[in-house]
XYZ file of C-alpha atoms in Angstrom:
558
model
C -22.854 -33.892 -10.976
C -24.621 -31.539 -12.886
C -23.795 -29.446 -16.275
C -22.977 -26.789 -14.632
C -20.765 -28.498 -12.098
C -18.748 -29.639 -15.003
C -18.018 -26.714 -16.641
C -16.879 -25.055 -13.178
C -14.702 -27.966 -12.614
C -13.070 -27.745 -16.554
C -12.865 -24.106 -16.124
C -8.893 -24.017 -16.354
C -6.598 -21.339 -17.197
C -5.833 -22.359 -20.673
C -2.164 -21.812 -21.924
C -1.791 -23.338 -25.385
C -3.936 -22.646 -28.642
C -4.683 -24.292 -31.354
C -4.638 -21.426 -34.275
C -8.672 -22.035 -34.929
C -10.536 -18.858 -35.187
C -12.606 -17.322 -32.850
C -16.029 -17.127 -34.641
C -17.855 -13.476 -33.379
C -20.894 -15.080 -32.380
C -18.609 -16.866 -29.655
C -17.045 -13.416 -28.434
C -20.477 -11.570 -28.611
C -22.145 -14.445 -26.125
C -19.105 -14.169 -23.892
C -19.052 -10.202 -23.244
C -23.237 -10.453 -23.091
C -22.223 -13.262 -20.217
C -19.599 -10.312 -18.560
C -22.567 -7.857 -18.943
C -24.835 -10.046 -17.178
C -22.589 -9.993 -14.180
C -22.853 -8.824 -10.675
C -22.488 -5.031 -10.930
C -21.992 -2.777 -7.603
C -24.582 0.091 -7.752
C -25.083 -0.726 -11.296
C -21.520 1.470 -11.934
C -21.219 -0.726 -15.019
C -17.616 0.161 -14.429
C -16.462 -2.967 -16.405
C -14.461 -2.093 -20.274
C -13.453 -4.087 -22.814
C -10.430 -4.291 -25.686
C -10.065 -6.498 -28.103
C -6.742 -7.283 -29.973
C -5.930 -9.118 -32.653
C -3.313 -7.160 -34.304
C 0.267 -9.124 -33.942
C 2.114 -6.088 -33.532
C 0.229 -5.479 -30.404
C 0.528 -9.248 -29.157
C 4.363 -8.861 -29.767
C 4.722 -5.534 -27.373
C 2.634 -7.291 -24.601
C 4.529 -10.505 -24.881
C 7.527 -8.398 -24.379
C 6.366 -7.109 -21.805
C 5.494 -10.377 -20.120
C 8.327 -11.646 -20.743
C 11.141 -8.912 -19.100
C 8.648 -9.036 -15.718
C 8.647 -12.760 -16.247
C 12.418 -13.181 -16.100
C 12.417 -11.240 -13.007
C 9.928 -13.166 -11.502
C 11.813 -16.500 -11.912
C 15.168 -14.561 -10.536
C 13.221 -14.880 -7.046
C 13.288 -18.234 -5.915
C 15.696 -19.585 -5.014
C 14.791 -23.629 -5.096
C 16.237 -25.222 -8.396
C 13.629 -27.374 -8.637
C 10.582 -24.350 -8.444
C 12.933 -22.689 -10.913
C 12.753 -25.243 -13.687
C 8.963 -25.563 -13.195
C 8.607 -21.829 -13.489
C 10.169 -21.197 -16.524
C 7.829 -24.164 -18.210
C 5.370 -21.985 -17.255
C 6.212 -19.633 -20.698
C 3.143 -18.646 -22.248
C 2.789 -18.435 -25.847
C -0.782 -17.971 -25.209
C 0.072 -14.334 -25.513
C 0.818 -14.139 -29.571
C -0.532 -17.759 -30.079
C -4.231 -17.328 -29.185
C -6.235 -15.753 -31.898
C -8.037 -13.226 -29.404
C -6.188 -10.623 -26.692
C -8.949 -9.299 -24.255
C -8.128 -6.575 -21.956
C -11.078 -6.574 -19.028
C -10.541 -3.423 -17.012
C -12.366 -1.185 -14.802
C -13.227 2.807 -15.037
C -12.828 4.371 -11.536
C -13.774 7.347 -12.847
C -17.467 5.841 -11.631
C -16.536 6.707 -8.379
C -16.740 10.205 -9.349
C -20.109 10.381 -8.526
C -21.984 8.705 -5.357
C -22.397 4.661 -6.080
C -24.324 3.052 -3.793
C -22.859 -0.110 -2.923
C -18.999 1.472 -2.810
C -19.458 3.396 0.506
C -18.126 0.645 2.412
C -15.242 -0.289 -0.131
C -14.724 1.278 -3.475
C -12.659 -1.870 -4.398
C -16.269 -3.317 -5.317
C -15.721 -1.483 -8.634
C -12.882 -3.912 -9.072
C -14.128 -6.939 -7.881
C -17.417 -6.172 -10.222
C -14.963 -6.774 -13.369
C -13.680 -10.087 -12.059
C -17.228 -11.364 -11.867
C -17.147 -10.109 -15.405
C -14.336 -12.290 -16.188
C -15.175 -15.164 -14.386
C -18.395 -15.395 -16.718
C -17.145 -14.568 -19.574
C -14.962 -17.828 -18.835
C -17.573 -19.628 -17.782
C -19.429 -19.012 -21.381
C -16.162 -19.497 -23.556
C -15.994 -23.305 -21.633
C -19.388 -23.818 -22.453
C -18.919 -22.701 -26.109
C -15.556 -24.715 -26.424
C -13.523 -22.510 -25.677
C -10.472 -21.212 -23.054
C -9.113 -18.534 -21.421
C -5.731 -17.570 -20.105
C -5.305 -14.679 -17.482
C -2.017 -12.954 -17.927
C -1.262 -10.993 -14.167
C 2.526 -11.406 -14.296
C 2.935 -7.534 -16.249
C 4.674 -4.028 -15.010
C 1.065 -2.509 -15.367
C 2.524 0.686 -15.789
C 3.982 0.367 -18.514
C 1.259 -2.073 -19.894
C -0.854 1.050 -19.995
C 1.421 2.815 -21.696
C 1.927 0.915 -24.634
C -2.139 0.247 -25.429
C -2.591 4.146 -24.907
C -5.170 2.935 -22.160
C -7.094 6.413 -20.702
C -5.704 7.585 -16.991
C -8.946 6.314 -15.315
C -8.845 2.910 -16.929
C -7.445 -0.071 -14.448
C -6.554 -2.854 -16.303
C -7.090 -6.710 -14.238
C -4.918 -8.220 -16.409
C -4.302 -9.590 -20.190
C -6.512 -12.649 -21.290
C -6.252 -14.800 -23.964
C -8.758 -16.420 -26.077
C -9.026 -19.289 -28.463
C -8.795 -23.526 -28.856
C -7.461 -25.452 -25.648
C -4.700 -27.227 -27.394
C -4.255 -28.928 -24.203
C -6.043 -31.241 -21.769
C -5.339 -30.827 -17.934
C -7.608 -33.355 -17.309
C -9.860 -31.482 -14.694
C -6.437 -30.141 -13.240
C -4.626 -26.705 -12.879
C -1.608 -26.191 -14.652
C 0.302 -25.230 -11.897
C -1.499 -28.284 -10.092
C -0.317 -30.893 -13.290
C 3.673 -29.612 -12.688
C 3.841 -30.147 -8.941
C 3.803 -26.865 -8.467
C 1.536 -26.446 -5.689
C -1.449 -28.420 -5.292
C -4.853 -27.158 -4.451
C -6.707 -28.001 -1.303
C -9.165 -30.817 -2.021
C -12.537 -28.480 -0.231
C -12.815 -24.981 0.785
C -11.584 -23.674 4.336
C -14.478 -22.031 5.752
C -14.788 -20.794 9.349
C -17.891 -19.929 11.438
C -16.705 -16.452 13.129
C -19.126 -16.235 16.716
C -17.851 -13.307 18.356
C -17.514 -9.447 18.189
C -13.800 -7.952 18.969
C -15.203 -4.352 20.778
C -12.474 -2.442 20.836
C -10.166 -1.421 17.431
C -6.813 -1.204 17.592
C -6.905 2.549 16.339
C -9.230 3.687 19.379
C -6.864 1.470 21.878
C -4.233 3.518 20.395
C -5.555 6.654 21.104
C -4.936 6.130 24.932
C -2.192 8.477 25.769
C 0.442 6.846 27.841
C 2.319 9.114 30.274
C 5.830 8.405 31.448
C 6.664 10.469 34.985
C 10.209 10.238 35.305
C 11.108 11.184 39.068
C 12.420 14.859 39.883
C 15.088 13.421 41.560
C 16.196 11.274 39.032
C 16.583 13.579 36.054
C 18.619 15.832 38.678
C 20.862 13.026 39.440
C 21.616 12.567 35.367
C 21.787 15.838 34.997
C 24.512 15.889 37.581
C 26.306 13.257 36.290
C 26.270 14.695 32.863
C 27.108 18.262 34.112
C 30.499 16.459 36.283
C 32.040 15.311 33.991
C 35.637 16.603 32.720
C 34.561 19.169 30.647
C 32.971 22.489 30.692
C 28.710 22.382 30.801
C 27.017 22.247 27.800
C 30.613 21.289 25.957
C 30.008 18.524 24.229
C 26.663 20.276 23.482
C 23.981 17.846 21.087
C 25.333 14.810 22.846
C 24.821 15.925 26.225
C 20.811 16.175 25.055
C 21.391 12.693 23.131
C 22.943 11.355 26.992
C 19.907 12.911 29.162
C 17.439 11.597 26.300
C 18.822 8.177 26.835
C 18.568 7.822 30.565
C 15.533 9.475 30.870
C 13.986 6.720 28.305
C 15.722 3.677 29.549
C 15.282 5.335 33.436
C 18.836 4.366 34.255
C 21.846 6.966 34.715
C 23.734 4.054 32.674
C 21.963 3.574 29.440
C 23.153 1.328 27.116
C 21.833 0.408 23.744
C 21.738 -3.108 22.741
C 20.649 -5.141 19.907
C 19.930 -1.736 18.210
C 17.063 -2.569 14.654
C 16.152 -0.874 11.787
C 13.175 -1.562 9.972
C 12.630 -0.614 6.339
C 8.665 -0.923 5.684
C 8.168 -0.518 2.056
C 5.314 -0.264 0.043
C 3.493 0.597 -3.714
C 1.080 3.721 -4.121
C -1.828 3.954 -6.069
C -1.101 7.846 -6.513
C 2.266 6.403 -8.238
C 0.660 5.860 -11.497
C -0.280 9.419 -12.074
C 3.872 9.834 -13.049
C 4.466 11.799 -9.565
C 7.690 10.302 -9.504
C 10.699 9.669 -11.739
C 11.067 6.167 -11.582
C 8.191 3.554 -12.245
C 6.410 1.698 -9.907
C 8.359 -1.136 -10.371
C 11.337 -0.029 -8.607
C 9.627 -0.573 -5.010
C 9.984 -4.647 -5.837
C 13.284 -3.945 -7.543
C 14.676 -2.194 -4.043
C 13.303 -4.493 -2.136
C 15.093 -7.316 -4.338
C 17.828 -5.147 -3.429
C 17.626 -5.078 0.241
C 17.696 -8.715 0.556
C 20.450 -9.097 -1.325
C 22.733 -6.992 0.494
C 23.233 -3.961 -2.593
C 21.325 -0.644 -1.274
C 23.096 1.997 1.066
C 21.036 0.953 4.144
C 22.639 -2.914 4.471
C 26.306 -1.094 3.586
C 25.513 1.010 6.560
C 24.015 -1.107 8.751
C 26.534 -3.832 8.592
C 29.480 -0.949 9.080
C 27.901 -0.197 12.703
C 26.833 -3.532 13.431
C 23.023 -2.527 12.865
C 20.157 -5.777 12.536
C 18.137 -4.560 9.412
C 14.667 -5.985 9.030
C 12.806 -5.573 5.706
C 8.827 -4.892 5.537
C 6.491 -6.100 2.806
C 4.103 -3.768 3.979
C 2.031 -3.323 0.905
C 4.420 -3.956 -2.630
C 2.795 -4.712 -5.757
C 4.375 -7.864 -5.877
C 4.151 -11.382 -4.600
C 7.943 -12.527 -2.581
C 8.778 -15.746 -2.607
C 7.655 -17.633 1.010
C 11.445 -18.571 1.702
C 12.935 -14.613 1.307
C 14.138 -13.351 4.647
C 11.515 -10.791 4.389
C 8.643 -9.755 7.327
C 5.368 -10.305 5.381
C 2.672 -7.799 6.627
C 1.110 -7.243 2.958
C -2.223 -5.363 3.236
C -2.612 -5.408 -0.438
C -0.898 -4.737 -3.647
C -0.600 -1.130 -3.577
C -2.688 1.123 -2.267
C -5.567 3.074 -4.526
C -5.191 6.050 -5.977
C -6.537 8.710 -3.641
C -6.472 11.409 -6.393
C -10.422 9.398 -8.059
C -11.136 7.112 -4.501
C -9.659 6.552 -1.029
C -6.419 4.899 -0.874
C -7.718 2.294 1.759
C -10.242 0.792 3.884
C -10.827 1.907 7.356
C -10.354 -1.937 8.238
C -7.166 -1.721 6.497
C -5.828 1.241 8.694
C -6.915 -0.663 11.474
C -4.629 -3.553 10.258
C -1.607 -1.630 9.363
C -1.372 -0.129 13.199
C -1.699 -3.541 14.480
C 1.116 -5.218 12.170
C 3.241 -2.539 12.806
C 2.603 -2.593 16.506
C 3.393 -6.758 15.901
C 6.450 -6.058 14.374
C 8.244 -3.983 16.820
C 7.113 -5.816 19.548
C 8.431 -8.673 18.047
C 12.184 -7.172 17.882
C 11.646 -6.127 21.662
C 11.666 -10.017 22.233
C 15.099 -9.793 20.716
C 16.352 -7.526 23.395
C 16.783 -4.617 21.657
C 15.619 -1.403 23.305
C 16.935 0.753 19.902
C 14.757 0.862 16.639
C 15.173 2.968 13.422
C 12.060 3.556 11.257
C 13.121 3.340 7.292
C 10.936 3.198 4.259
C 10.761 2.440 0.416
C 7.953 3.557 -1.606
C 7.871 4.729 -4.969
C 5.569 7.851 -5.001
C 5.176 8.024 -0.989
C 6.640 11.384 -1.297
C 3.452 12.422 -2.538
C 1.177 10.769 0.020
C 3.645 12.015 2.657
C 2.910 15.864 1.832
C -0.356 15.389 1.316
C -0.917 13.906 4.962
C 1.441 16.829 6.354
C -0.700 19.452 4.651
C -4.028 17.987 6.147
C -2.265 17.288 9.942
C -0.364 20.453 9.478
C -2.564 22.924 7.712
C 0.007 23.751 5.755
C -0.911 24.400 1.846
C 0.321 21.530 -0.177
C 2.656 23.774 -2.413
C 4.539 23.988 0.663
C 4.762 20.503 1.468
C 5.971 19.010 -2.193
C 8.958 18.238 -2.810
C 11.189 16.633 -5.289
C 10.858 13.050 -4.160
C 13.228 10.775 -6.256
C 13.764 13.518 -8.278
C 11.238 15.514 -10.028
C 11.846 18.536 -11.464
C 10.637 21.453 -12.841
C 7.725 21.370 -14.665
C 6.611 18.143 -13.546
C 7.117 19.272 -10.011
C 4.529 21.376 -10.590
C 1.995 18.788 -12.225
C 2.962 17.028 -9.074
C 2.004 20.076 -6.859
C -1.238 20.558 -8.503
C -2.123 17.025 -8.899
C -1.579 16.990 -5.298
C -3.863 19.832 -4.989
C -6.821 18.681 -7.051
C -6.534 15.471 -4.880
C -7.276 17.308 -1.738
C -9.840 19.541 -3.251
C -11.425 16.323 -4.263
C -11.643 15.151 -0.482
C -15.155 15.591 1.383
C -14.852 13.443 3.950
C -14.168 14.174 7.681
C -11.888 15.786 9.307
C -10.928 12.969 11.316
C -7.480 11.266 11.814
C -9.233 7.876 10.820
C -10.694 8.946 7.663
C -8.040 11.233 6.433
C -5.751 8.144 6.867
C -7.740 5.557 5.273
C -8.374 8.065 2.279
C -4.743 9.135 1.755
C -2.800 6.880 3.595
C 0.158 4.274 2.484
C 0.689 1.140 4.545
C 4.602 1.621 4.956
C 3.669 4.715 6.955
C 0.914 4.005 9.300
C 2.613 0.939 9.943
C 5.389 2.787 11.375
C 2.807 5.087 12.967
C 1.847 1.852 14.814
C 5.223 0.670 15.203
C 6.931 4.204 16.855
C 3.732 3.972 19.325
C 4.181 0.397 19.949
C 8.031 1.115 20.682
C 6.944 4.068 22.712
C 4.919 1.730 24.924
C 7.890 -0.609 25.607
C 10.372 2.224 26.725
C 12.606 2.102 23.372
C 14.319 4.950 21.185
C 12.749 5.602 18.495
C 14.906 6.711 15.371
C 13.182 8.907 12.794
C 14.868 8.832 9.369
C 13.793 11.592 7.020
C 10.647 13.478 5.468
C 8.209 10.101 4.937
C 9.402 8.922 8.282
C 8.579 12.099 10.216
C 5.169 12.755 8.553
C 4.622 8.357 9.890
C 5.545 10.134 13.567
C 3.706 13.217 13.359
C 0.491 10.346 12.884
C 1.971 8.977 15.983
C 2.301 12.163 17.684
C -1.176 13.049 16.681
C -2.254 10.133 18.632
C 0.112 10.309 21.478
C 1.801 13.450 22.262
C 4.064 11.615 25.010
C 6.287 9.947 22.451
C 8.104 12.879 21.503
C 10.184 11.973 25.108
C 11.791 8.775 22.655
C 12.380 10.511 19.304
C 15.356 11.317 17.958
C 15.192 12.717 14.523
C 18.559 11.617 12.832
C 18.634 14.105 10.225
C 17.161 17.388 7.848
C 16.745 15.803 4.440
C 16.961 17.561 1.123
C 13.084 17.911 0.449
C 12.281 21.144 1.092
C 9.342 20.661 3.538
C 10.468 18.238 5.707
C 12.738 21.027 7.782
C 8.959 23.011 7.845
C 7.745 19.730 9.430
C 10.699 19.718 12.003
C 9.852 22.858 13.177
C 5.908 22.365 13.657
C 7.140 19.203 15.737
C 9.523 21.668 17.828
C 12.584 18.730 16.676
C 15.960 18.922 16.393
C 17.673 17.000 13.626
C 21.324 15.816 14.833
C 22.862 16.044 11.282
C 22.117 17.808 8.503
C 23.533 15.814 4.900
C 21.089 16.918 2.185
C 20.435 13.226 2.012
C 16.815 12.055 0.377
C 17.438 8.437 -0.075
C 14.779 7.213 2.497
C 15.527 3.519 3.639
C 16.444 4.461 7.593
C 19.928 5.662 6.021
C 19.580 8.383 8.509
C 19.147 6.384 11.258
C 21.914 4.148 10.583
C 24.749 6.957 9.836
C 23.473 9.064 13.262
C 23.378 6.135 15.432
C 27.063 6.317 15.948
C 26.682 9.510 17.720
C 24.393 7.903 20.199
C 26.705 5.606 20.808
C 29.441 8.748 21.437
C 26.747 9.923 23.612
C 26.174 6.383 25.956
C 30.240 6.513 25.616
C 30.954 10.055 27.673
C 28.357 9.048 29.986
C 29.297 5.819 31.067
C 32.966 6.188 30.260
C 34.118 9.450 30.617
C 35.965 10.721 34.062
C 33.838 12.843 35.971
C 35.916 15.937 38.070
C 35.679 14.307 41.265
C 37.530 10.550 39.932
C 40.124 12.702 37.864
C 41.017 14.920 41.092
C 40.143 17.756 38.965
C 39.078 21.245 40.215
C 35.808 22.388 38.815
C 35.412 26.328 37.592
């Protein structure tokens, strides 16, 4: 084995210091050795802080440690527990050196070559930074300790970092004061053990055709002449005057026409509550912090937010999405994992996500709907949970609508006032900053969230197998104006449950020619809508199936 070899193999992530100093010469050689490394388009995007002052060490450790006791709330094994909380790190105020690595994405600014394909190279430039500057502080005798577990938000709050400044993470530097003997931490407590070589696969073939394109294909459903006459019939006999028991008469015909059957029935009806985090988020478009996506979602599995009190009054299934949260679940949560990544970028300095990525939110969503089709249910509800997807929301409406943007921002979670016009005009610059192409594709991957083009994927996938589709509020009907962008046809399943609060979403209902059954001021997201309106479908399925028509009562018609 050679020199190197060894030092690769001690490289461990060290988590107790002796209080030796760091000599400079020893920090100088280590940034020269994250200098050296890999660079996309020579952005030389990668910054540097050092901290030594306690003060500072205190705040972060706080920090650390309010996340960290949140963290260890999530499992739910007694035995993972106990060997996650002798994970604590006093790294953080014991090791005589804090380094911040980080990455400007203010670079992308200007035309990189190298970060036309992905501007997350930027990012994965600085960890090549940090791996070398590990790789010198082993060499020198020294360790490092990467501190990830942080609410970034407020990490770059409290060190004053600039706006454009992306932080990877905390590391601390100084004396191993402990041996793992060529073994992980995590590795040493039983934690989880790492694979003894690396998995790689040989990939031989080319997949043609994208999921996107496939979805493009507009589906049309011909119900027969003679069969909407005969519902319309049977709606029109019944015992009461035409048109009488107006909205659900249109709720009845919708119904049959979609399950082609003049005795629909839901069954096994689903709502599914995608959420994810938003790079656009950390520009303080909303009034809570980004945190509270992983917090609600905590919440969701537990039984506490309005959607599970709702669904479980009318007998709902509720199925939570991990569609994209900055946050790592544990494996055992009864949670559907189709992660893209942490979060999204932030559209308003680079695009939000890979074309590949769009491509793989369509297809997950599609998977998970067709997925609850297995269960028999022929009724989903789209829901969502995003902190700051209010924002990407009216920017998507104003590009599919042509609407200006002032007219599609709203108050989100609540933002008021002055800051909803920082929000407006951040929203503004963001598009003014766009020169891509017009196309659905690119205008997606720049400004796009994965909660809502995987229900894009998901309202066309339940489209395909002959389901209602439920459309919750403002983010849910920008997800199906996507959908109807694609495929026109689906509008024959929607039902949009309500008009919520935010002032362009009723502007959005009537581009899409919709009519919203109930009209609550509500602007909680989550598929509440859904939930609370699905009761009237049921009225609906009721008077058709149930209800005496003139001819059974011996009643005379007008």
């Amino acid at each position: 084995m050679s020199y190197l070899d060894d030092i690769l193999k001690s490289r461990r992530d060290t988590r107790h210091f002796t209080t030796d100093e760091v000599p400079d010469e020893v920090m100088e050689n280590a940034l020269r050795a994250g200098h050296w490394a890999p660079s996309v388009g020579l952005t030389d995007a990668t910054r540097y802080y050092i901290i030594k002052a306690t003060e500072v060490k205190k705040a972060i450790k706080d920090l650390f440690l309010d996340y960290n006791k949140k963290a260890e709330a999530l499992t739910d094994n007694p035995e993972q527990k106990e060997h996650y909380k002798s994970l604590k790190l006093e790294a953080i105020e014991e090791a005589p050196i804090g380094l911040i690595i980080a990455y400007d994405r203010s670079v992308l600014n200007q035309f990189t070559i190298g970060t036309v394909g992905s501007n997350e190279a930027v990012k994965f430039s600085s960890v090549c930074a940090a791996q070398n500057i590990w790789l010198s502080l082993t060499e020198q005798g020294y360790g490092m300790g990467w501190v990830s577990i942080l609410n970034y938000y407020q990490f770059k709050k409290i060190l004053d970092l600039p706006e454009n400044i992306e932080p990877l993470g905390y590391f601390c530097i100084g004396k191993p004061a402990t041996n793992y003997d060529n073994q992980p931490m995590l590795q040493q407590l039983n934690w989880k053990q790492k694979s003894e070589t690396p998995e790689c696969t040989e990939i031989k073939n080319v997949v043609e055709n994208s999921v996107l394109e496939s979805s493009k294909i507009s589906t049309s459903v011909k119900i027969n002449d003679d069969f909407s006459k005969l519902l319309q019939e049977k709606i029109d006999s019944k015992t009461k005057p035409i048109g009488a028991l107006g909205t659900l008469e249109d709720l009845a015909f919708q119904m049959g026409t979609v399950f082609e059957t003049l005795e629909p029935k839901i069954t096994n009806p689903n709502i599914v509550v995608f959420a994810a985090d938003h790079g656009i988020a950390n520009h303080g478009v909303s009034a809570y912090p980004q945190d509270v996506t992983r917090q609600m979602v905590a919440n969701f599995l537990e039984g506490g937010a309005a959607i599970n009190v709702f669904c479980k009054q009318h007998n709902i299934q509720l199925s939570i999405v991990d569609a994209g949260v900055n946050y790592d679940f544990p494996t055992n949560a009864n949670l559907i994992n189709a992660k893209i990544a942490k979060g999204t970028q932030s559209f308003l300095h680079l695009p939000a996500m890979r074309e590949m990525e769009v491509e793989l939110c369509f297809e997950k969503g599609k998977e998970i709907v067709e997925n609850i089709v297995k269960s028999g249910s022929n009724c989903i509800g789209f829901g969502e949970m995003g902190i700051g997807n209010t924002s990407t929301a009216s920017v998507l409406m104003s590009l599919l609508t042509g609407f200006p943007i002032e007219e599609c921002v709203g108050k989100g979670t609540g933002v008021e006032d002055e800051k909803l016009i920082q929000k407006q005009n951040l929203l503004k610059k963001a598009i003014e900053n766009y020169s891509g192409q017009a196309e659905l594709k690119q205008q997606l991957a720049y400004f796009g969230g994965f909660e809502i083009i995987q229900m894009a994927g998901g309202m066309l996938a339940a489209f395909e197998n002959k389901m209602l589709i439920l459309v919750d509020g403002f983010i849910c009907s920008v997800a199906y104006l996507i959908a109807f962008k694609m495929n026109p046809n689906i509008k024959k399943n929607a039902i949009f449950c309500h008009c919520s609060a935010e002032q362009a979403h009723q502007k959005l209902l009537d581009y899409l020619e919709a009519k919203p059954i109930l009209n609550l001021d509500l602007r909680l997201g989550e598929g509440t809508g859904c939930a609370i309106a699905l009761p009237l479908l049921k009225s609906a399925e009721a008077f058709l199936n149930e209800m005496a028509s003139f001819e059974s009562a011996g009643i005379s018609k007008k």
